[in-house]
Amino acid sequence: MFESVQYWDPAAQFVLFSALKILVVFGVTLVFVSLSVVAERRVSAWIQDRVGPNRVGIPFTNIRFLGLGQMLADGLKFLLKEDFTPNYVRTVYFWLAPAITLIPAFLTLAVIPFGSTLGNPNNRMVIANLNVGILYTFGVVSLGVYGIVLAGYASNSKYPFLGGIRSSAQMISYEIAMGLSVIPIFLLVGSLNLGDVVGYQSGGLHTWLVWKQPLAFFIFLIAAFAETNRLPFDMPESESELIGGYHTEYSSMKFALFFLGEYANMIASCSMMVTLFFGGWTPPWGAEAATTLWAGLGHLACFLVKVIGMMLLFIWVRWMLPRFRYDQLMDLGWRRFIPIALFNILVTAFVVALWQR
Amino acid sequence: MSAPATAAPATPAPPPPPAAETVTVKVNGRTVQVPKTMPDWQGKPQPTTMLQAARLGGVEIPHYCYHDKLPVAGNCRMCLVEFGTPALDPATRKPALNADGTPKIARSILPYEPGTARGAIACATPISPGMEIYADSPATKQMREAVLESLLINHPLDCPICDQAGECKLQEYSVEHGQSASGFFETKVHKPKAVDLGPRIMLDDERCILCTRCIRFTKDIAGDDALGIVNRGSYNSIAAFPGRQFDNNYSLNTVDLCPVGALTSKDFRFKMRVWFLKETRSLCTSCGTGCNIVIGSREDTIYRFEPRENEAVNSSWMCDSGRLNYKWMGRADRLAEVRVRGEHSTWSVALPEIQAVLAKAPRGSVAILAGARQTTEELYLLKKLADRFGAVTDSVPRTGAADGFLVAADRNCNTQGARLTGIWSGTMGAQIPRIAEDIRAGGIRTLVVLGEDVTRHGISPELLASLETLVVSDLLPSATTRAAHYLLPGCAAAEKRGTFVNVKGRLQKFLKAVEAPGDARPELEFLWDLVEGGVARRAPANIEGIFNQMVRDVPAFAGLEWARVGDTGVTVPL
Amino acid sequence: MVVDRKPLNWWERSYLPAIAGGFRVTWRHFANTVFRRKSVTMQYPEEKWVMPEGYRGAPYLVSDVDGHTKCVSCQLCEFICPPKAILITPPGPAGMAADRPNAEKMPREFEINMLRCIFCGLCQEVCPEEAIFLQKDYSLTGLARGEMIYNKEKLLKLGGVDTGIQKWKQKLDEAREQEVFPVQGSAS
């Protein structure tokens, strides 16, 4: 049955495989989001000498699976809670905001090469192999702020409003630093296509760009914290001062969408970092594009392991550092990272120019 | 007729009569002028005692056996005080003086042990000029401690199961004057407990401190020499004479008199602890005497009546039959809902309907029968209502045997109030046969009955059935309430405020102790609604205002004011 | 009090030493919890805390060594109870068959509303009969409010036996020695 597919029209094949890839990526991301919520809770518990959620397993049995059933329970809880819309909100925007937050996070994943191939060299493991991949990414990521700003505005309530304002200022500031930080990468690689970036690093551990551009990685990492509203830069939500920031007035599934968005953004950022600095899907010993199915799956696994590692770093940092003050955040973004990133561009450009001479 | 009523003395305490002769004594160093004689329990003048003098000087000397209204016995020794008298110069037989010219005071000392103070019982020692009473001196305190320790030697200290706990003089004085520990380590003498002394009295011999208040009361006040002390020494105990029951109608007063928990009321036995009881000043409604009482209630349940001192009415006593006449108020079959022609209804439906019926009634077709147990204010409003329709009014006489002490022959508590407000005149109840005749003849079509079962007083159920409208307000179901077209649940005296006028013309007020059951409202309120034109535009009924309005309309009450009636009432001319 | 704020040097201002310190601390705790199983959380329903001596849990009535109710219905606990959780129905004049010799008085009903009870211990403090004690139960649950009102029977069952004094029995023995039989008609 599957044999017949290869005799299809190439355009039809492209549509079919793209649809399949989209479905799989979407599904895997959602599962990852749920898993990362549980992981977040368990890791935070371990760091704080606690046990964390370890009880929910298969219902009506004693099988607990380390409490991984918690992710289903959480999802179910969100579905079953009352979906409450306060009567003073601007309803249309209020309903729109969670979706606008979630969509860009998934869109970013479209250009990430999460594997080489599954044996067929024509079918690369990336949903959209754009030659301007990174530009697309920045374009889409900058849309994410609208959801949050809109949520803050539509809630028609002071805490969400403050959260929205903080969020817009913070994300715009750090987008600049983030954008500047990756320019040296492309100076080195000579292409904006993320597949080419991975290809540049496919020679093994030593060819990973994190060694050549540690400064860029550092700035990108911290900017990613800020972009995903994670501690130590979770000013837009900051429970202790803004209750919940932009999602104060949200409940049930709408709140869950913000929640999903935050973790999907994390996954996207981590995937991006893995792609840019840690060789994407290539194993540490280096590899060419896979020619067999098993090698292709190995590359996929390799990518996932790296992403998981980055996610754990994100989680770890959240439970390690206290929240920055807002002026420190701004100071860090504008007066430290942008000059450093510019300096990094200059130095890299200089070195590349010398090299090519 | 319009002579102003005399106001009651403000305080019931023994009033110092303006005696010509006074004596100057010192109480705790303070000079006090006291009358040379004061009335004893029978009102006869007797030399003023140290206890009375100290009380006039503002010092209360602790005592058990002494009681203002009883003969002095002087057997509890609790009121022992140290005192001093002006010393005489042995040579000149003149009062000795100190260096500064003040009289020298010789403190009382034991003749065989000079240096140790000799106390005297304050309740029975007359004062002499220049005497000094040391109610708080160390020697006095030591004497009190010793007396208390002695009284507690055989006391069982079973306060947790004693009904007196909380109002027990032994407890109070032990706290105020006693020691924290006893030097008595031997076994206490045990005596019978829970002895059945009479139909209403339970005796616990162990708790008795042998003050003999109960013996003196029943012999000298109630005139029934039923109690005495038997056995000797530590085995002394109170008992009724063999073959006699302590069963006179005043026996429960000994429970009030008993300073400890030896005599307890069988009725109140183990029912409630006294510290939970809310005390409300009220009046007994069992006869025309109108004894002043304190209602002890908790959470809208009445637990007991106790007499309240009023020299003009009941001294400190009340009869057992009146005291125990409270249980019907909590009966389960109390009327608690408004009924219109047998169906459950509400005040806001029934009152306008009654009003409409009354408004349409031709003059002379209405009769009102009001119980003489309603308050004066209610009767006054009823009379106003009656005057508006030219209605015939009357009340029902109720008599029994008077006992010559407190129980009056008139068993209605407000007969005189009904007369003064004009509900009846001439002979009480004389109009009832006429009313019955008019109903039969068809002249009277509407009958209003308050608090009486008229079927037992000459108006048969058949006659009631022939009425167009029968409005009844009562507390308990009767043949009359069953026949009523409009049944309005009323309140007992303990559930409302008001005044009664007793057989001697004493107008006294009583306060509300508990809430009425269900929808029941004080009669005053709904009568006010009927008189003043309906629920919609009525001002709320308020007893002060209605009383003061009544004072203007009823000549006998002229010059009174609700706020000035006081706790013990005023005497009005009958 | 004035606290001097030490100015940070450039190295500290880079946040790097603080971040490194943070990693060290969190890693230590993480490792302790994950690898050395030193988490402080108690797995509550399975593992239970051992109550220390003098712990003030729910108040229950106790029986004496003969299995008799110690409470005599003096209602002092009802009086002192700050949240008014205790409701005692005294026996009344008719009395009731006391389950203890020489007991004139017993509560007809003794109810503690455990929803109201604040475990303050004033009832135990005030009890002249040593009949009520705060015991070690702290987790009282029920499916309805009515279930949380414990009656005399339940309180006595939960309360167990107190080996303390038997005041009334002692009085009775004394009285019998003197050939006085204090309370007529009481069960023995």
PDB file of C-alpha atoms in Angstrom, chain B residues 65-173:
ATOM      1  CA  CYS B  65     -26.815  32.709 108.117  1.00  0.00           C
ATOM      2  CA  TYR B  66     -27.777  36.369 108.277  1.00  0.00           C
ATOM      3  CA  HIS B  67     -30.581  37.450 105.980  1.00  0.00           C
ATOM      4  CA  ASP B  68     -32.400  40.781 106.025  1.00  0.00           C
ATOM      5  CA  LYS B  69     -35.776  39.132 105.929  1.00  0.00           C
ATOM      6  CA  LEU B  70     -35.110  36.447 108.547  1.00  0.00           C
ATOM      7  CA  PRO B  71     -34.555  36.424 112.291  1.00  0.00           C
ATOM      8  CA  VAL B  72     -30.922  36.687 113.254  1.00  0.00           C
ATOM      9  CA  ALA B  73     -29.381  33.367 114.238  1.00  0.00           C
ATOM     10  CA  GLY B  74     -25.686  34.087 114.392  1.00  0.00           C
ATOM     11  CA  ASN B  75     -24.534  30.513 113.960  1.00  0.00           C
ATOM     12  CA  CYS B  76     -22.347  30.505 110.864  1.00  0.00           C
ATOM     13  CA  ARG B  77     -19.667  32.803 112.335  1.00  0.00           C
ATOM     14  CA  MET B  78     -18.724  34.017 108.862  1.00  0.00           C
ATOM     15  CA  CYS B  79     -19.377  37.660 109.783  1.00  0.00           C
ATOM     16  CA  LEU B  80     -16.829  37.707 112.587  1.00  0.00           C
ATOM     17  CA  VAL B  81     -15.026  41.035 112.608  1.00  0.00           C
ATOM     18  CA  GLU B  82     -12.486  42.671 114.835  1.00  0.00           C
ATOM     19  CA  PHE B  83     -13.744  45.858 116.452  1.00  0.00           C
ATOM     20  CA  GLY B  84     -12.831  48.404 119.029  1.00  0.00           C
ATOM     21  CA  THR B  85     -14.687  50.583 121.493  1.00  0.00           C
ATOM     22  CA  PRO B  86     -13.653  53.846 123.193  1.00  0.00           C
ATOM     23  CA  ALA B  87     -11.481  53.020 126.161  1.00  0.00           C
ATOM     24  CA  LEU B  88     -12.354  54.224 129.625  1.00  0.00           C
ATOM     25  CA  ASP B  89      -9.798  55.514 132.038  1.00  0.00           C
ATOM     26  CA  PRO B  90     -10.011  52.940 134.860  1.00  0.00           C
ATOM     27  CA  ALA B  91      -9.426  55.602 137.465  1.00  0.00           C
ATOM     28  CA  THR B  92     -11.771  58.327 136.337  1.00  0.00           C
ATOM     29  CA  ARG B  93     -14.295  56.207 134.420  1.00  0.00           C
ATOM     30  CA  LYS B  94     -14.038  58.883 131.729  1.00  0.00           C
ATOM     31  CA  PRO B  95     -13.181  58.203 128.108  1.00  0.00           C
ATOM     32  CA  ALA B  96      -9.447  57.995 127.727  1.00  0.00           C
ATOM     33  CA  LEU B  97      -7.843  60.261 125.162  1.00  0.00           C
ATOM     34  CA  ASN B  98      -4.788  59.869 123.000  1.00  0.00           C
ATOM     35  CA  ALA B  99      -2.033  62.411 123.078  1.00  0.00           C
ATOM     36  CA  ASP B 100      -3.591  64.264 120.138  1.00  0.00           C
ATOM     37  CA  GLY B 101      -6.967  64.504 121.831  1.00  0.00           C
ATOM     38  CA  THR B 102      -8.717  61.783 119.878  1.00  0.00           C
ATOM     39  CA  PRO B 103     -10.535  59.130 121.870  1.00  0.00           C
ATOM     40  CA  LYS B 104      -8.416  56.130 122.701  1.00  0.00           C
ATOM     41  CA  ILE B 105      -9.842  52.958 121.199  1.00  0.00           C
ATOM     42  CA  ALA B 106      -9.583  49.659 122.985  1.00  0.00           C
ATOM     43  CA  ARG B 107      -9.465  46.838 120.459  1.00  0.00           C
ATOM     44  CA  SER B 108     -11.408  43.750 121.405  1.00  0.00           C
ATOM     45  CA  ILE B 109      -9.066  41.066 122.666  1.00  0.00           C
ATOM     46  CA  LEU B 110      -9.426  37.601 124.054  1.00  0.00           C
ATOM     47  CA  PRO B 111      -9.555  37.980 127.845  1.00  0.00           C
ATOM     48  CA  TYR B 112      -7.488  34.852 128.396  1.00  0.00           C
ATOM     49  CA  GLU B 113      -5.021  35.578 125.622  1.00  0.00           C
ATOM     50  CA  PRO B 114      -4.331  39.291 125.431  1.00  0.00           C
ATOM     51  CA  GLY B 115      -2.733  40.190 122.143  1.00  0.00           C
ATOM     52  CA  THR B 116      -5.094  38.042 120.138  1.00  0.00           C
ATOM     53  CA  ALA B 117      -8.058  39.812 118.650  1.00  0.00           C
ATOM     54  CA  ARG B 118     -11.503  38.732 119.758  1.00  0.00           C
ATOM     55  CA  GLY B 119     -14.000  38.879 116.950  1.00  0.00           C
ATOM     56  CA  ALA B 120     -17.696  39.498 117.252  1.00  0.00           C
ATOM     57  CA  ILE B 121     -20.382  38.372 114.853  1.00  0.00           C
ATOM     58  CA  ALA B 122     -21.351  41.517 112.984  1.00  0.00           C
ATOM     59  CA  CYS B 123     -24.881  40.329 112.310  1.00  0.00           C
ATOM     60  CA  ALA B 124     -25.910  40.229 115.942  1.00  0.00           C
ATOM     61  CA  THR B 125     -23.664  42.726 117.730  1.00  0.00           C
ATOM     62  CA  PRO B 126     -25.278  46.122 118.229  1.00  0.00           C
ATOM     63  CA  ILE B 127     -23.154  49.144 117.663  1.00  0.00           C
ATOM     64  CA  SER B 128     -22.257  51.607 120.357  1.00  0.00           C
ATOM     65  CA  PRO B 129     -21.179  55.212 119.991  1.00  0.00           C
ATOM     66  CA  GLY B 130     -17.581  55.633 118.901  1.00  0.00           C
ATOM     67  CA  MET B 131     -17.252  51.998 117.933  1.00  0.00           C
ATOM     68  CA  GLU B 132     -14.745  51.128 115.253  1.00  0.00           C
ATOM     69  CA  ILE B 133     -15.331  48.166 112.891  1.00  0.00           C
ATOM     70  CA  TYR B 134     -12.253  46.682 111.264  1.00  0.00           C
ATOM     71  CA  ALA B 135     -13.797  44.751 108.390  1.00  0.00           C
ATOM     72  CA  ASP B 136     -10.513  44.312 106.556  1.00  0.00           C
ATOM     73  CA  SER B 137      -7.956  44.030 109.341  1.00  0.00           C
ATOM     74  CA  PRO B 138      -5.506  41.114 109.338  1.00  0.00           C
ATOM     75  CA  ALA B 139      -7.198  39.653 112.387  1.00  0.00           C
ATOM     76  CA  THR B 140     -10.595  39.778 110.665  1.00  0.00           C
ATOM     77  CA  LYS B 141      -9.166  38.140 107.585  1.00  0.00           C
ATOM     78  CA  GLN B 142      -7.605  35.431 109.663  1.00  0.00           C
ATOM     79  CA  MET B 143     -10.911  34.787 111.400  1.00  0.00           C
ATOM     80  CA  ARG B 144     -12.695  34.485 108.060  1.00  0.00           C
ATOM     81  CA  GLU B 145     -10.092  32.100 106.721  1.00  0.00           C
ATOM     82  CA  ALA B 146     -10.441  29.955 109.787  1.00  0.00           C
ATOM     83  CA  VAL B 147     -14.240  29.935 109.608  1.00  0.00           C
ATOM     84  CA  LEU B 148     -14.168  29.028 105.930  1.00  0.00           C
ATOM     85  CA  GLU B 149     -11.659  26.264 106.511  1.00  0.00           C
ATOM     86  CA  SER B 150     -13.880  24.940 109.255  1.00  0.00           C
ATOM     87  CA  LEU B 151     -16.982  25.050 107.080  1.00  0.00           C
ATOM     88  CA  LEU B 152     -15.154  23.220 104.318  1.00  0.00           C
ATOM     89  CA  ILE B 153     -13.905  20.422 106.542  1.00  0.00           C
ATOM     90  CA  ASN B 154     -16.837  18.190 105.778  1.00  0.00           C
ATOM     91  CA  HIS B 155     -18.042  19.876 102.643  1.00  0.00           C
ATOM     92  CA  PRO B 156     -17.829  17.379  99.800  1.00  0.00           C
ATOM     93  CA  LEU B 157     -16.611  19.905  97.196  1.00  0.00           C
ATOM     94  CA  ASP B 158     -18.745  18.281  94.555  1.00  0.00           C
ATOM     95  CA  CYS B 159     -19.289  21.547  92.727  1.00  0.00           C
ATOM     96  CA  PRO B 160     -19.205  19.816  89.312  1.00  0.00           C
ATOM     97  CA  ILE B 161     -22.496  18.090  90.067  1.00  0.00           C
ATOM     98  CA  CYS B 162     -23.978  20.767  92.319  1.00  0.00           C
ATOM     99  CA  ASP B 163     -26.779  22.913  90.958  1.00  0.00           C
ATOM    100  CA  GLN B 164     -25.745  25.775  93.210  1.00  0.00           C
ATOM    101  CA  ALA B 165     -22.322  26.075  91.587  1.00  0.00           C
ATOM    102  CA  GLY B 166     -22.022  29.512  90.092  1.00  0.00           C
ATOM    103  CA  GLU B 167     -24.294  31.197  92.623  1.00  0.00           C
ATOM    104  CA  CYS B 168     -22.877  29.536  95.716  1.00  0.00           C
ATOM    105  CA  LYS B 169     -21.812  31.729  98.594  1.00  0.00           C
ATOM    106  CA  LEU B 170     -19.356  29.084  99.724  1.00  0.00           C
ATOM    107  CA  GLN B 171     -17.654  29.226  96.341  1.00  0.00           C
ATOM    108  CA  GLU B 172     -17.687  32.995  96.273  1.00  0.00           C
ATOM    109  CA  TYR B 173     -16.326  33.489  99.758  1.00  0.00           C
TER     110      TYR B 173
END
